[in-house]
Amino acid sequence: MTALELAGRYYDAWQNKRGDFTGVPLAEDFRFIGPVASFETAEGYRAMAREAGQAVTSFRVRRQFVDGNTVCSIIDWEMAMPGLGKLTSAEVLEVADGTIVRGELIYDAEGLRRAMVEAQS
């Protein structure tokens, strides 16, 4: 499977499976870095995705760029949180030996942090 095909499976889990990453080939030591949370294992990331995926109401990959085993995607997404609105982010996925080994999500998360605090109040 190519890096782009693996990225397609990754984004399908967000778009159509409400964050269920069953069947998405993440390396056991998959490392994810993001502005709200980071993970050192596939298991930790999968657990977060299952929970967060329940709140995702819209997810669209606007553009993708491939450089060897690296895929960079520009994404528009929304969550069911009052006042949050559309978020635009860039995500870099790195692939090795048929698995996704690293992900980095980049966006201004201040609005999401505020919405999370308000939701807990």
PDB file of C-alpha atoms in Angstrom:
ATOM      1  CA  MET A   1       0.000   0.000   0.000  1.00  0.00           C
ATOM      2  CA  THR A   2       1.290   3.473  -0.845  1.00  0.00           C
ATOM      3  CA  ALA A   3       1.605   6.297   1.673  1.00  0.00           C
ATOM      4  CA  LEU A   4      -1.374   8.025   0.025  1.00  0.00           C
ATOM      5  CA  GLU A   5      -3.508   4.863   0.257  1.00  0.00           C
ATOM      6  CA  LEU A   6      -2.643   4.475   3.948  1.00  0.00           C
ATOM      7  CA  ALA A   7      -3.505   8.122   4.554  1.00  0.00           C
ATOM      8  CA  GLY A   8      -6.831   7.477   2.820  1.00  0.00           C
ATOM      9  CA  ARG A   9      -7.643   4.711   5.316  1.00  0.00           C
ATOM     10  CA  TYR A  10      -6.616   6.996   8.188  1.00  0.00           C
ATOM     11  CA  TYR A  11      -8.924   9.795   7.029  1.00  0.00           C
ATOM     12  CA  ASP A  12     -11.754   7.378   6.245  1.00  0.00           C
ATOM     13  CA  ALA A  13     -11.771   6.484   9.954  1.00  0.00           C
ATOM     14  CA  TRP A  14     -12.421  10.165  10.775  1.00  0.00           C
ATOM     15  CA  GLN A  15     -14.852  10.823   7.913  1.00  0.00           C
ATOM     16  CA  ASN A  16     -16.981   7.687   7.922  1.00  0.00           C
ATOM     17  CA  LYS A  17     -16.237   5.628  11.027  1.00  0.00           C
ATOM     18  CA  ARG A  18     -16.550   8.206  13.812  1.00  0.00           C
ATOM     19  CA  GLY A  19     -12.925   7.759  14.888  1.00  0.00           C
ATOM     20  CA  ASP A  20     -12.895   3.952  14.802  1.00  0.00           C
ATOM     21  CA  PHE A  21      -9.357   3.141  13.659  1.00  0.00           C
ATOM     22  CA  THR A  22      -9.896  -0.625  13.567  1.00  0.00           C
ATOM     23  CA  GLY A  23      -8.202  -1.773  10.383  1.00  0.00           C
ATOM     24  CA  VAL A  24      -6.053   1.353  10.032  1.00  0.00           C
ATOM     25  CA  PRO A  25      -2.428   0.169  10.070  1.00  0.00           C
ATOM     26  CA  LEU A  26      -0.825   2.225  12.820  1.00  0.00           C
ATOM     27  CA  ALA A  27       2.565   1.099  14.106  1.00  0.00           C
ATOM     28  CA  GLU A  28       2.412  -0.114  17.732  1.00  0.00           C
ATOM     29  CA  ASP A  29       4.703   2.755  18.696  1.00  0.00           C
ATOM     30  CA  PHE A  30       2.753   5.242  16.547  1.00  0.00           C
ATOM     31  CA  ARG A  31       3.628   8.722  17.754  1.00  0.00           C
ATOM     32  CA  PHE A  32       1.161  11.588  17.438  1.00  0.00           C
ATOM     33  CA  ILE A  33       1.874  15.219  18.225  1.00  0.00           C
ATOM     34  CA  GLY A  34      -0.932  17.760  18.371  1.00  0.00           C
ATOM     35  CA  PRO A  35      -1.766  21.109  19.946  1.00  0.00           C
ATOM     36  CA  VAL A  36      -4.277  19.615  22.426  1.00  0.00           C
ATOM     37  CA  ALA A  37      -2.914  16.097  23.047  1.00  0.00           C
ATOM     38  CA  SER A  38       0.009  13.882  22.070  1.00  0.00           C
ATOM     39  CA  PHE A  39       0.365  10.087  22.156  1.00  0.00           C
ATOM     40  CA  GLU A  40       3.255   7.625  22.206  1.00  0.00           C
ATOM     41  CA  THR A  41       1.312   4.472  21.228  1.00  0.00           C
ATOM     42  CA  ALA A  42      -1.273   3.397  18.683  1.00  0.00           C
ATOM     43  CA  GLU A  43      -3.471   2.138  21.537  1.00  0.00           C
ATOM     44  CA  GLY A  44      -3.567   5.583  23.188  1.00  0.00           C
ATOM     45  CA  TYR A  45      -4.314   7.309  19.904  1.00  0.00           C
ATOM     46  CA  ARG A  46      -7.069   4.832  18.997  1.00  0.00           C
ATOM     47  CA  ALA A  47      -8.760   5.380  22.376  1.00  0.00           C
ATOM     48  CA  MET A  48      -8.704   9.165  21.913  1.00  0.00           C
ATOM     49  CA  ALA A  49      -9.995   8.879  18.334  1.00  0.00           C
ATOM     50  CA  ARG A  50     -12.942   6.681  19.398  1.00  0.00           C
ATOM     51  CA  GLU A  51     -13.962   9.307  21.943  1.00  0.00           C
ATOM     52  CA  ALA A  52     -13.285  12.421  19.843  1.00  0.00           C
ATOM     53  CA  GLY A  53     -14.800  10.843  16.737  1.00  0.00           C
ATOM     54  CA  GLN A  54     -18.209  10.873  18.410  1.00  0.00           C
ATOM     55  CA  ALA A  55     -18.111  14.690  18.421  1.00  0.00           C
ATOM     56  CA  VAL A  56     -16.846  15.196  14.846  1.00  0.00           C
ATOM     57  CA  THR A  57     -19.744  16.424  12.701  1.00  0.00           C
ATOM     58  CA  SER A  58     -17.846  17.270   9.510  1.00  0.00           C
ATOM     59  CA  PHE A  59     -14.447  16.233   8.162  1.00  0.00           C
ATOM     60  CA  ARG A  60     -13.122  17.078   4.716  1.00  0.00           C
ATOM     61  CA  VAL A  61      -9.643  16.626   3.273  1.00  0.00           C
ATOM     62  CA  ARG A  62      -9.240  19.736   1.141  1.00  0.00           C
ATOM     63  CA  ARG A  63      -5.767  19.069  -0.344  1.00  0.00           C
ATOM     64  CA  GLN A  64      -3.018  16.491  -0.063  1.00  0.00           C
ATOM     65  CA  PHE A  65       0.638  16.566  -0.966  1.00  0.00           C
ATOM     66  CA  VAL A  66       2.888  13.496  -1.095  1.00  0.00           C
ATOM     67  CA  ASP A  67       6.666  13.447  -0.733  1.00  0.00           C
ATOM     68  CA  GLY A  68       7.904   9.851  -0.706  1.00  0.00           C
ATOM     69  CA  ASN A  69       6.596   8.276   2.502  1.00  0.00           C
ATOM     70  CA  THR A  70       5.153  11.525   3.854  1.00  0.00           C
ATOM     71  CA  VAL A  71       1.628  12.812   3.233  1.00  0.00           C
ATOM     72  CA  CYS A  72       0.607  16.350   4.168  1.00  0.00           C
ATOM     73  CA  SER A  73      -3.133  17.022   4.240  1.00  0.00           C
ATOM     74  CA  ILE A  74      -5.080  20.261   4.638  1.00  0.00           C
ATOM     75  CA  ILE A  75      -8.276  19.447   6.521  1.00  0.00           C
ATOM     76  CA  ASP A  76     -11.486  21.315   7.363  1.00  0.00           C
ATOM     77  CA  TRP A  77     -13.385  19.818  10.292  1.00  0.00           C
ATOM     78  CA  GLU A  78     -16.088  20.633  12.792  1.00  0.00           C
ATOM     79  CA  MET A  79     -17.099  19.262  16.167  1.00  0.00           C
ATOM     80  CA  ALA A  80     -20.382  19.360  18.045  1.00  0.00           C
ATOM     81  CA  MET A  81     -19.254  22.039  20.488  1.00  0.00           C
ATOM     82  CA  PRO A  82     -21.149  25.318  20.844  1.00  0.00           C
ATOM     83  CA  GLY A  83     -19.336  28.310  19.381  1.00  0.00           C
ATOM     84  CA  LEU A  84     -16.467  26.307  17.911  1.00  0.00           C
ATOM     85  CA  GLY A  85     -17.152  26.543  14.170  1.00  0.00           C
ATOM     86  CA  LYS A  86     -14.937  25.167  11.410  1.00  0.00           C
ATOM     87  CA  LEU A  87     -11.306  24.360  12.156  1.00  0.00           C
ATOM     88  CA  THR A  88      -8.667  24.178   9.448  1.00  0.00           C
ATOM     89  CA  SER A  89      -5.539  22.184  10.090  1.00  0.00           C
ATOM     90  CA  ALA A  90      -2.516  20.683   8.414  1.00  0.00           C
ATOM     91  CA  GLU A  91      -1.538  17.124   9.239  1.00  0.00           C
ATOM     92  CA  VAL A  92       1.657  15.312   8.338  1.00  0.00           C
ATOM     93  CA  LEU A  93       1.600  11.503   8.306  1.00  0.00           C
ATOM     94  CA  GLU A  94       4.783   9.453   7.958  1.00  0.00           C
ATOM     95  CA  VAL A  95       4.693   5.867   6.676  1.00  0.00           C
ATOM     96  CA  ALA A  96       7.240   3.048   7.036  1.00  0.00           C
ATOM     97  CA  ASP A  97       6.953  -0.670   6.287  1.00  0.00           C
ATOM     98  CA  GLY A  98       3.250  -0.477   5.436  1.00  0.00           C
ATOM     99  CA  THR A  99       2.183   1.301   8.616  1.00  0.00           C
ATOM    100  CA  ILE A 100       1.644   4.876   9.706  1.00  0.00           C
ATOM    101  CA  VAL A 101       4.413   5.555  12.211  1.00  0.00           C
ATOM    102  CA  ARG A 102       3.960   9.238  13.025  1.00  0.00           C
ATOM    103  CA  GLY A 103       1.347  11.958  12.789  1.00  0.00           C
ATOM    104  CA  GLU A 104       1.590  15.643  13.514  1.00  0.00           C
ATOM    105  CA  LEU A 105      -1.488  17.870  13.563  1.00  0.00           C
ATOM    106  CA  ILE A 106      -0.990  21.623  13.302  1.00  0.00           C
ATOM    107  CA  TYR A 107      -3.700  24.234  13.957  1.00  0.00           C
ATOM    108  CA  ASP A 108      -4.657  27.065  16.284  1.00  0.00           C
ATOM    109  CA  ALA A 109      -6.391  25.134  19.082  1.00  0.00           C
ATOM    110  CA  GLU A 110      -7.325  28.057  21.324  1.00  0.00           C
ATOM    111  CA  GLY A 111     -11.010  27.920  20.321  1.00  0.00           C
ATOM    112  CA  LEU A 112     -11.148  24.174  20.931  1.00  0.00           C
ATOM    113  CA  ARG A 113      -9.483  24.533  24.335  1.00  0.00           C
ATOM    114  CA  ARG A 114     -12.065  27.180  25.344  1.00  0.00           C
ATOM    115  CA  ALA A 115     -14.952  25.038  24.090  1.00  0.00           C
ATOM    116  CA  MET A 116     -13.641  22.010  26.029  1.00  0.00           C
ATOM    117  CA  VAL A 117     -13.404  24.041  29.242  1.00  0.00           C
ATOM    118  CA  GLU A 118     -16.908  25.429  28.740  1.00  0.00           C
ATOM    119  CA  ALA A 119     -18.304  21.943  28.042  1.00  0.00           C
ATOM    120  CA  GLN A 120     -16.836  20.682  31.330  1.00  0.00           C
ATOM    121  CA  SER A 121     -18.362  23.555  33.318  1.00  0.00           C
TER     122      SER A 121
END
